[in-house]
CSV table of N, CA and C in Angstrom, one decimal:
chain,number,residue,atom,x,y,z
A,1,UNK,N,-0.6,9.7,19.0
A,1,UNK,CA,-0.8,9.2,17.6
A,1,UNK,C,0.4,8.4,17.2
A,2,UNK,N,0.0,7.2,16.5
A,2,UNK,CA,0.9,6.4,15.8
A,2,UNK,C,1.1,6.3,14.9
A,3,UNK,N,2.4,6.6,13.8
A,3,UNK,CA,2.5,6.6,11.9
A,3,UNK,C,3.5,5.5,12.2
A,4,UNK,N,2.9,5.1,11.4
A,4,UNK,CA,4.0,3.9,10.3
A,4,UNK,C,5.0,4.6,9.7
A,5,UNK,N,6.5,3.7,9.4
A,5,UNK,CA,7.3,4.7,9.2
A,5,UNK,C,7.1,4.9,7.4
A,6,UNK,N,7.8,6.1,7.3
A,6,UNK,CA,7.5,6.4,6.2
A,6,UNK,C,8.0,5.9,4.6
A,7,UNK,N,9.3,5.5,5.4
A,7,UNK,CA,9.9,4.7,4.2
A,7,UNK,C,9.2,3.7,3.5
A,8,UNK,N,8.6,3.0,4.6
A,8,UNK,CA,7.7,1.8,3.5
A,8,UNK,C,6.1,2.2,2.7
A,9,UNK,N,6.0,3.4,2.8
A,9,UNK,CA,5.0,3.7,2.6
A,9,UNK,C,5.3,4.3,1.1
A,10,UNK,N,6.3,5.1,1.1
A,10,UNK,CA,6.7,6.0,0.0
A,10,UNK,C,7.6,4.4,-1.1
A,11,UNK,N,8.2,3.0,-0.2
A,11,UNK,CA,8.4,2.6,-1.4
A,11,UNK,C,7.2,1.2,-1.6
A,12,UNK,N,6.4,1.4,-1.2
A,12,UNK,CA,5.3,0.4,-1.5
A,12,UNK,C,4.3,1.5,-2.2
A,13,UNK,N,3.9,2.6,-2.3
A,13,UNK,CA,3.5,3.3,-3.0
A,13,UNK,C,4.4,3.6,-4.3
A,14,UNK,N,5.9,3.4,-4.9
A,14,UNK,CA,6.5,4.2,-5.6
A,14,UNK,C,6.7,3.0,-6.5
A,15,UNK,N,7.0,2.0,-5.9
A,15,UNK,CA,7.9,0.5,-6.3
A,15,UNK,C,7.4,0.4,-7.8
A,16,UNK,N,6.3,-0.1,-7.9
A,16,UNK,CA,5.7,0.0,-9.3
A,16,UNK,C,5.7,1.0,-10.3
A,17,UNK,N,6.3,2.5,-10.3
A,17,UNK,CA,6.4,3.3,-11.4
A,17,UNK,C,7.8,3.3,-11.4
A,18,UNK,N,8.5,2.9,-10.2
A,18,UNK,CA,10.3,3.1,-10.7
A,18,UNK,C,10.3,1.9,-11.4
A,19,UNK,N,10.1,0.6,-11.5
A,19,UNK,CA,9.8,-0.9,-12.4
A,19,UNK,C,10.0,-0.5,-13.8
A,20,UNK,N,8.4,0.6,-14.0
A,20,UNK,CA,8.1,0.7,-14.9
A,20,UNK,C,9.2,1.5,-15.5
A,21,UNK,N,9.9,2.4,-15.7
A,21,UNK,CA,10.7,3.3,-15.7
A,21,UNK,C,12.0,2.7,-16.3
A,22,UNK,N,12.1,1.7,-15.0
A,22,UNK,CA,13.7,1.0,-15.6
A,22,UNK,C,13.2,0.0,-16.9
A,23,UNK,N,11.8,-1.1,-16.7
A,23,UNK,CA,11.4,-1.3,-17.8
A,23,UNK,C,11.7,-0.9,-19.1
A,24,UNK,N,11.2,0.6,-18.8
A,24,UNK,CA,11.5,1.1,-20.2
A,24,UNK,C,12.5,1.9,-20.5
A,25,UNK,N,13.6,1.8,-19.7
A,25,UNK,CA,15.2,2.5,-20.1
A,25,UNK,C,15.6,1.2,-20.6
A,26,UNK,N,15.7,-0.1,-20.2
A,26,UNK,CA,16.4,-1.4,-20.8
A,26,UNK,C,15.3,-1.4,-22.0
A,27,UNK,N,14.3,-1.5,-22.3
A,27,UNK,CA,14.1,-1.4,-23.7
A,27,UNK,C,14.3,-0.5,-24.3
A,28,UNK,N,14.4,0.9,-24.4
A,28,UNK,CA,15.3,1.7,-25.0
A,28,UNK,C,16.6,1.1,-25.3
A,29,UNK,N,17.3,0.9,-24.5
A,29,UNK,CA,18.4,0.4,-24.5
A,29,UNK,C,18.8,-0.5,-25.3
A,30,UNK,N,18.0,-1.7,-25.6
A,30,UNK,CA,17.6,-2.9,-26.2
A,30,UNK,C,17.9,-2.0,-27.6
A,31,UNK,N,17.1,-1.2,-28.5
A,31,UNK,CA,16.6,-0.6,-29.3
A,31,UNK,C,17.4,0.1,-30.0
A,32,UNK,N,18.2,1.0,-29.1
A,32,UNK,CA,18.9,1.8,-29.3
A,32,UNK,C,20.7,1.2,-29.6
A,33,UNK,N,20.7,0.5,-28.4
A,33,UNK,CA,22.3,-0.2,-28.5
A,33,UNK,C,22.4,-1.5,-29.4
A,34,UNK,N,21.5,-1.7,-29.9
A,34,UNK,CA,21.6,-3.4,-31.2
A,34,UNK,C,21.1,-2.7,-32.6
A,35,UNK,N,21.8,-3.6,-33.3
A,35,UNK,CA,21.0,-3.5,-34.5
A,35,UNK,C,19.7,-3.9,-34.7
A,36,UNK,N,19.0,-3.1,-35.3
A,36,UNK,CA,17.5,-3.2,-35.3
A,36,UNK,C,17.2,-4.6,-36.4
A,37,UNK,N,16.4,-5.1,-35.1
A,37,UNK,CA,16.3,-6.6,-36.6
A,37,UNK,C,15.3,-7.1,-35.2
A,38,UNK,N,14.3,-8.3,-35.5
A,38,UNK,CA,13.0,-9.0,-35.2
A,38,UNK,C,13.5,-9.3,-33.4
A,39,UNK,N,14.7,-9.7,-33.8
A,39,UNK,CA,15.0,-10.1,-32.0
A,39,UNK,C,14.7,-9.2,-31.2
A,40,UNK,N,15.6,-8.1,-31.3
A,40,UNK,CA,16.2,-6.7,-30.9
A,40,UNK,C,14.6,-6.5,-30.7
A,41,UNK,N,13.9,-6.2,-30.9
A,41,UNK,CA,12.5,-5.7,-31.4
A,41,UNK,C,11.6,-6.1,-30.6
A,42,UNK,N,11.3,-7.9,-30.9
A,42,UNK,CA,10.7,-8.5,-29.4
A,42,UNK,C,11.6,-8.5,-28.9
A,43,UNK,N,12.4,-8.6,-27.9
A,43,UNK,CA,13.0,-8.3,-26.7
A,43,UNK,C,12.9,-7.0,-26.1
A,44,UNK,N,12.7,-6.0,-26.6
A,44,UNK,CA,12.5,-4.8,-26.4
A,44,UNK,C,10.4,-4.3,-26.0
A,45,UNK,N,10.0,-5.2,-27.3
A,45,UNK,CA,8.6,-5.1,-26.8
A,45,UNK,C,8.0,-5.2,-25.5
A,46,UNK,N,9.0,-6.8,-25.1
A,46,UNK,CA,8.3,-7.3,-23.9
A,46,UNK,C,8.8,-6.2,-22.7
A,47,UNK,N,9.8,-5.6,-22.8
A,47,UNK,CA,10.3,-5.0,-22.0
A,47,UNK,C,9.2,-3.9,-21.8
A,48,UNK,N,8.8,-2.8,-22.9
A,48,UNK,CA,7.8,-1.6,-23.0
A,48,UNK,C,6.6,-2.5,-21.9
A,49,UNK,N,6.3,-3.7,-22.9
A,49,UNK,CA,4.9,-4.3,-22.0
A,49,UNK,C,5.1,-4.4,-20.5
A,50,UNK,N,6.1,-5.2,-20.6
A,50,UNK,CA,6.2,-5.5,-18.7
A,50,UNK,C,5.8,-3.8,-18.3
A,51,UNK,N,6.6,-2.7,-18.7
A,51,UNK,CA,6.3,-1.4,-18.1
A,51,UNK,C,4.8,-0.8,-17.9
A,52,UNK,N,4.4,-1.0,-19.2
A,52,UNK,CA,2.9,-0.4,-19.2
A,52,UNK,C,2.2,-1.7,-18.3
A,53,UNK,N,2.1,-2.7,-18.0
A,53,UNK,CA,1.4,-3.2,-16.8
A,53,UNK,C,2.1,-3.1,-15.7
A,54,UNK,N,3.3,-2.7,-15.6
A,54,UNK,CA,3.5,-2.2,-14.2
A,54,UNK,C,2.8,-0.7,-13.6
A,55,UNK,N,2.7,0.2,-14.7
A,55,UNK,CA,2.4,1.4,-14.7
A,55,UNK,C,0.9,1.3,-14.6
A,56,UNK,N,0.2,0.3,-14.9
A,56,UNK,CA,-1.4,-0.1,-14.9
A,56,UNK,C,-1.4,-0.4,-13.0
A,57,UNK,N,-0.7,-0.9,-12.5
A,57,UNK,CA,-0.6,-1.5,-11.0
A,57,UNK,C,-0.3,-0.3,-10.6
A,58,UNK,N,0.5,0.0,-11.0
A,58,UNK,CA,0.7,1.8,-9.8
A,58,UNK,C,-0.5,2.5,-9.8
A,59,UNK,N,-0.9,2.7,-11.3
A,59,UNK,CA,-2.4,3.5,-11.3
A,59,UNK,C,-3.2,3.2,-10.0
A,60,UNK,N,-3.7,1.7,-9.5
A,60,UNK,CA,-4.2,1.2,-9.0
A,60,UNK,C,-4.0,0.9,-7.7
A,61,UNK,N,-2.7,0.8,-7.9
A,61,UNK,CA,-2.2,0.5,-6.4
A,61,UNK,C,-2.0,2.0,-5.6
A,62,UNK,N,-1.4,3.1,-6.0
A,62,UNK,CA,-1.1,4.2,-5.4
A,62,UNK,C,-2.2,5.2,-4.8
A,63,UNK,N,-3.6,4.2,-5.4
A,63,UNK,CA,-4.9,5.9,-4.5
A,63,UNK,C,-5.1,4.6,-3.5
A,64,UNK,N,-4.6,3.1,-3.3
A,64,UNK,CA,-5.2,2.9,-2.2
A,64,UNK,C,-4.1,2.8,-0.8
A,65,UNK,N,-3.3,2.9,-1.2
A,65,UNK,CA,-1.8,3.0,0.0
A,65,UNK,C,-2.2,4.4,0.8
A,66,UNK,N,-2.7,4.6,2.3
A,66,UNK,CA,-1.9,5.8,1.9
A,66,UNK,C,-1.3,6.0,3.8
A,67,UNK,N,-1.0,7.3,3.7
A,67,UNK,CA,-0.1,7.6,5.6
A,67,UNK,C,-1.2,7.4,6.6
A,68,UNK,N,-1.1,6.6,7.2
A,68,UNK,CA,-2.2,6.5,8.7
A,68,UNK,C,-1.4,7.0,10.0
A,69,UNK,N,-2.3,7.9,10.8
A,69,UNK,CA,-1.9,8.0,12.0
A,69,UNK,C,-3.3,7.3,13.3
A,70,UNK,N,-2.8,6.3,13.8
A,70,UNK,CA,-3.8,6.0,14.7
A,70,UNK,C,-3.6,6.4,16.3
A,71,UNK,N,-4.7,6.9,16.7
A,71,UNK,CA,-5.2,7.9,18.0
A,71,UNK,C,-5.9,6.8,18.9
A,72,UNK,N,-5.5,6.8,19.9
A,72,UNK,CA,-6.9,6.8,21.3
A,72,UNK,C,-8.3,7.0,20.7
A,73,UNK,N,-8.1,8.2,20.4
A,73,UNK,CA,-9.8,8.8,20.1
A,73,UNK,C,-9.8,9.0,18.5
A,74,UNK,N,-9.0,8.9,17.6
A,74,UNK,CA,-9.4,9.4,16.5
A,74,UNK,C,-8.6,8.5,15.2
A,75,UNK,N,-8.6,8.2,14.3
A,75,UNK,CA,-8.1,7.7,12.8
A,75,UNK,C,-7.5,8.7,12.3
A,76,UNK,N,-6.2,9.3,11.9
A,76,UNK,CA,-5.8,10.7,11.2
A,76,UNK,C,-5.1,9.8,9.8
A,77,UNK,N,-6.0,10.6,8.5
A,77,UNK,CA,-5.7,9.7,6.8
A,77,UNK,C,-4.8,11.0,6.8
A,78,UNK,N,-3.4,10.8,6.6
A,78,UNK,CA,-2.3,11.6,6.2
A,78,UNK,C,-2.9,12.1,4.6
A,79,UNK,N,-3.0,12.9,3.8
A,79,UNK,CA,-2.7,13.4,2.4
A,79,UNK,C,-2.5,14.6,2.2
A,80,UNK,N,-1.0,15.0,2.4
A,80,UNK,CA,-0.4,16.3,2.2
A,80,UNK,C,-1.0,17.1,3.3
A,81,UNK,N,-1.8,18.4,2.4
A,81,UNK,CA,-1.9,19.6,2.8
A,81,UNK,C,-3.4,19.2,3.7
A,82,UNK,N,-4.2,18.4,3.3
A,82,UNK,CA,-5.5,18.1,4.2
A,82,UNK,C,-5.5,16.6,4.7
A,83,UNK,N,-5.9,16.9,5.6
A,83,UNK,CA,-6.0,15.5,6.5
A,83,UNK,C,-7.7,15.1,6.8
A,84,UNK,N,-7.8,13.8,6.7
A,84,UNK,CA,-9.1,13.3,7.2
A,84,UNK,C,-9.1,12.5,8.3
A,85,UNK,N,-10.1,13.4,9.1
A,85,UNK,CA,-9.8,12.9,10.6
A,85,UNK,C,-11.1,11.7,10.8
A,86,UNK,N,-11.0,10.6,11.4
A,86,UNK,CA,-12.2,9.6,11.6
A,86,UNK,C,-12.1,9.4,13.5
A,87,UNK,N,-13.3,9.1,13.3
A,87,UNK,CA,-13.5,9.1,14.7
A,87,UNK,C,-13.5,7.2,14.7
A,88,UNK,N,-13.6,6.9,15.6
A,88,UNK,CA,-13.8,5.0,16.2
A,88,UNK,C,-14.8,5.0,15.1
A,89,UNK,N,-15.9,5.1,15.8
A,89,UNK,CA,-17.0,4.6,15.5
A,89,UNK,C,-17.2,4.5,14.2
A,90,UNK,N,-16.9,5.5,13.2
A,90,UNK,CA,-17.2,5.4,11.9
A,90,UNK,C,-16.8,4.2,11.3
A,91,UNK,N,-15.4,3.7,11.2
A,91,UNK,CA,-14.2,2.5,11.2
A,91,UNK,C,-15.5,1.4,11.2
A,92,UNK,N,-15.9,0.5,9.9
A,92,UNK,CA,-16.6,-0.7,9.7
A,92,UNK,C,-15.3,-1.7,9.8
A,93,UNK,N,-14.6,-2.1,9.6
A,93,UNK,CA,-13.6,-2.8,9.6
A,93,UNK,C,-12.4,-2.4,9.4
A,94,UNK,N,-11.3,-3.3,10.3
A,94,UNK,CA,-10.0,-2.9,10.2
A,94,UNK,C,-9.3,-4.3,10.4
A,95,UNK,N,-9.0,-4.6,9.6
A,95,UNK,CA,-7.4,-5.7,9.7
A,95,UNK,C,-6.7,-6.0,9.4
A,96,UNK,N,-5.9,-7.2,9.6
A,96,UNK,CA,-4.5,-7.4,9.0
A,96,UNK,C,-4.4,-7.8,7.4
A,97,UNK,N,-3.8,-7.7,6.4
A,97,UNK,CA,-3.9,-8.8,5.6
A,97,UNK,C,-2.8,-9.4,5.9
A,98,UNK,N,-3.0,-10.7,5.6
A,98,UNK,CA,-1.7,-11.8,6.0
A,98,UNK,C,-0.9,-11.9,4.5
A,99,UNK,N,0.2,-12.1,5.0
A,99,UNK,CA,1.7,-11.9,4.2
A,99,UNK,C,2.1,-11.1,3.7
A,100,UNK,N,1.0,-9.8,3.4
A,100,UNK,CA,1.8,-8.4,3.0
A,100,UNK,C,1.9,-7.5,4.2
A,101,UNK,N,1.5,-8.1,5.6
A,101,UNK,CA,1.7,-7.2,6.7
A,101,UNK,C,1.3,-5.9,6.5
A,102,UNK,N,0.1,-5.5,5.9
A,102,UNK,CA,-0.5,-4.3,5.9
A,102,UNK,C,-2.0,-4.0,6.6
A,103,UNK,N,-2.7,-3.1,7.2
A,103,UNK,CA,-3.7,-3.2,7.1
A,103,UNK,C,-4.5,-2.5,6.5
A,104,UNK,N,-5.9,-3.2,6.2
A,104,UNK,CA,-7.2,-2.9,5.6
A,104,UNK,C,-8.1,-2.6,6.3
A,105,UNK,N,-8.5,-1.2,5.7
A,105,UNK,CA,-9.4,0.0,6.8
A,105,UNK,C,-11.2,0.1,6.0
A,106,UNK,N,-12.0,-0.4,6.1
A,106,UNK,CA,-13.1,0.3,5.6
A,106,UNK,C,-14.0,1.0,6.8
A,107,UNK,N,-14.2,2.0,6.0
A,107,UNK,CA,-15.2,3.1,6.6
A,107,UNK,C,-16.8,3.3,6.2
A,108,UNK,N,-17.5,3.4,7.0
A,108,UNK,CA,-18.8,3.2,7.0
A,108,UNK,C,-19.1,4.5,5.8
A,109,UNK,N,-20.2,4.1,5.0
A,109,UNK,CA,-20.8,4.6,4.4
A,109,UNK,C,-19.8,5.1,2.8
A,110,UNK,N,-18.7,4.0,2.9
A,110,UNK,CA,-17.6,4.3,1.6
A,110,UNK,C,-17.5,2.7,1.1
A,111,UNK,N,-17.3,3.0,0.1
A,111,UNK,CA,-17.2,1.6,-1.3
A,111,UNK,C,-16.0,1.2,-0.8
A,112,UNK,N,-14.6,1.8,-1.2
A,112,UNK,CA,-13.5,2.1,-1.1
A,112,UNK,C,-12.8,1.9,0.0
A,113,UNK,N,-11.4,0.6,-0.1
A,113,UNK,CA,-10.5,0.4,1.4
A,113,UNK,C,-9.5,1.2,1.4
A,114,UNK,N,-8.9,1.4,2.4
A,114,UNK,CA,-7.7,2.3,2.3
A,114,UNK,C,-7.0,1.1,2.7
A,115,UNK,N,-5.6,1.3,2.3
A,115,UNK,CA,-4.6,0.2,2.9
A,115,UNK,C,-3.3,0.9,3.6
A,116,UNK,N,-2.8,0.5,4.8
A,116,UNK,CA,-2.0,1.4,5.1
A,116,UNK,C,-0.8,0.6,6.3
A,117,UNK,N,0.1,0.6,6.6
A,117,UNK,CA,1.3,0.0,6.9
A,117,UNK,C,1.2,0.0,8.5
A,118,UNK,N,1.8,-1.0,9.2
A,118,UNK,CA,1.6,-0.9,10.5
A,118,UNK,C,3.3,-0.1,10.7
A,119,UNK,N,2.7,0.3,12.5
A,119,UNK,CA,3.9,1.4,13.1
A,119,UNK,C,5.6,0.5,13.1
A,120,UNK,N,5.3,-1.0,13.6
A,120,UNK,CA,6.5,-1.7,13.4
A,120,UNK,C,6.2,-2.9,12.6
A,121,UNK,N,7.0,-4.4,12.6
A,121,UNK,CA,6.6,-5.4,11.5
A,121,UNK,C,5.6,-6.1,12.4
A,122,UNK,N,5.2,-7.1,11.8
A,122,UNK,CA,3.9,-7.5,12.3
A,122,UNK,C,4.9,-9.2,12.8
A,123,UNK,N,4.8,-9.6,13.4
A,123,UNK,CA,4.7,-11.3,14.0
A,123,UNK,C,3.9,-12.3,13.6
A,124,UNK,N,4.2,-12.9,12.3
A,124,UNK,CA,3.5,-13.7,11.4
A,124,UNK,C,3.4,-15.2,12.5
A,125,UNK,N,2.4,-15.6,12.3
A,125,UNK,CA,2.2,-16.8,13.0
A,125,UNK,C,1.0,-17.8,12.6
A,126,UNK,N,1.9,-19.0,11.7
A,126,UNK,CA,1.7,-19.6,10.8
A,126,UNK,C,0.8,-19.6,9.5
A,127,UNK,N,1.7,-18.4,8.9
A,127,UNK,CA,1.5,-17.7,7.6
A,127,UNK,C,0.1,-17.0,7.8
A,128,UNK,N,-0.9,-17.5,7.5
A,128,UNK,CA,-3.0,-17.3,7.6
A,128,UNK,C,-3.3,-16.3,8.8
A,129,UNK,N,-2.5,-15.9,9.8
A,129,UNK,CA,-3.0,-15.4,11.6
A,129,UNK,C,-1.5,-14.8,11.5
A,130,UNK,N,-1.7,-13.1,11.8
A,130,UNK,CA,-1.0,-12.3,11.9
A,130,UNK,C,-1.1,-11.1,13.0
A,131,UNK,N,-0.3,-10.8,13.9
A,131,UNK,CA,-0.2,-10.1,15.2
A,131,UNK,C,0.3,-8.9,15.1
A,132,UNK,N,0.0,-7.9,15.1
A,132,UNK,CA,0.8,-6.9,15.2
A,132,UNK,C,1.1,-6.5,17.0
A,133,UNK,N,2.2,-7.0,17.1
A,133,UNK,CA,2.6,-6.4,19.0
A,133,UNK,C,2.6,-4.5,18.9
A,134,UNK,N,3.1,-4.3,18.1
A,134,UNK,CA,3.3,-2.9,18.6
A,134,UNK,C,2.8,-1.8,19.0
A,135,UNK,N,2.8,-0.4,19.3
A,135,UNK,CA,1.8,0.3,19.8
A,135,UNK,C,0.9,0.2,19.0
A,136,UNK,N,0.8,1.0,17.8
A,136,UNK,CA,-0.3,0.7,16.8
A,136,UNK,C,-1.0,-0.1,17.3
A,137,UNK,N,-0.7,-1.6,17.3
A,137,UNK,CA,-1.5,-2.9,16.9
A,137,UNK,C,-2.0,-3.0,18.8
A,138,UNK,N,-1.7,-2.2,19.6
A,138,UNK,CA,-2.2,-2.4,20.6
A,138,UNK,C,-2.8,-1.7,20.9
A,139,UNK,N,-3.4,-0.5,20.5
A,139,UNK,CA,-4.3,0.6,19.9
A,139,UNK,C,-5.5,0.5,19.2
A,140,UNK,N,-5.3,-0.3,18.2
A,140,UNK,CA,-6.2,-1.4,17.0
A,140,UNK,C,-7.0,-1.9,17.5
A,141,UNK,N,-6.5,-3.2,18.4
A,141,UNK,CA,-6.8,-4.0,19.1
A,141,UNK,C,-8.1,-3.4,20.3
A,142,UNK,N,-7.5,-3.0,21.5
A,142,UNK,CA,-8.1,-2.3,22.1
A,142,UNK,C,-9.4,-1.4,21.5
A,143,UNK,N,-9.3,-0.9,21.1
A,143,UNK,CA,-10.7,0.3,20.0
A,143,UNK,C,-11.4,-1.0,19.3
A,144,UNK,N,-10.8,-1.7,18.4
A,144,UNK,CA,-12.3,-2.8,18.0
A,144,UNK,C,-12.7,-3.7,18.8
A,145,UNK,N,-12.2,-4.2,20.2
A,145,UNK,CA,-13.2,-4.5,21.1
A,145,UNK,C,-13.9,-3.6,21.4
A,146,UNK,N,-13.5,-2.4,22.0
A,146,UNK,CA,-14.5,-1.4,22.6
A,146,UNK,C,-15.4,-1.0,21.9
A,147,UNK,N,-15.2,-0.8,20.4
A,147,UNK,CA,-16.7,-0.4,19.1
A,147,UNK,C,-17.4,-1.4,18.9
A,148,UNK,N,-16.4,-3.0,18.9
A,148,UNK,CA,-17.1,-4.2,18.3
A,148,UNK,C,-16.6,-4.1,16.5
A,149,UNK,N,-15.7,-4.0,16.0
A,149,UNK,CA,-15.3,-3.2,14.7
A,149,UNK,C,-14.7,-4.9,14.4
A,150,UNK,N,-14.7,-5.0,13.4
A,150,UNK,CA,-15.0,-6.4,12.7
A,150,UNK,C,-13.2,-6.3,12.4
């Protein structure tokens, strides 16, 4: 079995609520350290806003990121204490997205993509067409010829 390392996982999952956070310590700050008057005020707003639509993208972004281990024989969805084990065949699609070097997993008979990080970086090749060399991606590779997996 193959995982992606974890660092990028925990900060492509996290990135957007620490934003949001400092967001709103510099408008605190804003608020707190000036005299209160119209500037002080909008400058501080935009700051809250930027946060709350950052914190709107985490909502959104954080249930679809998550730990992949890929198998020979099986798909293992990392989440804590339970794991979801997929076999090949289930897997309707799996691929790269181009420039965020991630991949996109859907599963037969689910609405919902999971997105999830390859084992090393991927070999971009001219920007649109993206390679993954590494075990993972030679794992990938291999299993959707042999299912036919899009």
């Amino acid at each position: 079995m193959v995982e992606a390392n974890p660092v990028k996982f925990y900060f492509a999952k996290y990135f957007f609520l620490a934003f949001a956070l400092i967001q709103w310590i510099v408008g605190g700050i804003v608020i707190i350290g000036r005299d209160f008057n119209a500037k002080s005020f909008f400058i501080a707003l935009i700051f809250f806003t930027l946060g709350l639509i950052s914190l709107f993208i985490f909502s959104i972004v954080s249930d679809k990121i998550r730990r992949v281990a890929v198998g020979k024989n099986k798909i293992v969805v990392l989440e804590g204490h339970r794991n979801i084990r997929l076999e090949w065949p289930e897997v309707k699609s799996l691929r790269i997205v181009p420039y965020l070097n991630i991949y996109k997993l859907k599963i037969r008979g689910k609405k919902s993509c999971i997105y999830f990080f390859p084992s090393d970086n991927i070999d971009p090749a001219f920007g649109f067409i993206a390679k993954d060399t590494s075990k993972m991606g030679e794992i990938v590779a291999k299993r959707k010829k042999e299912f036919g997996i899009k």
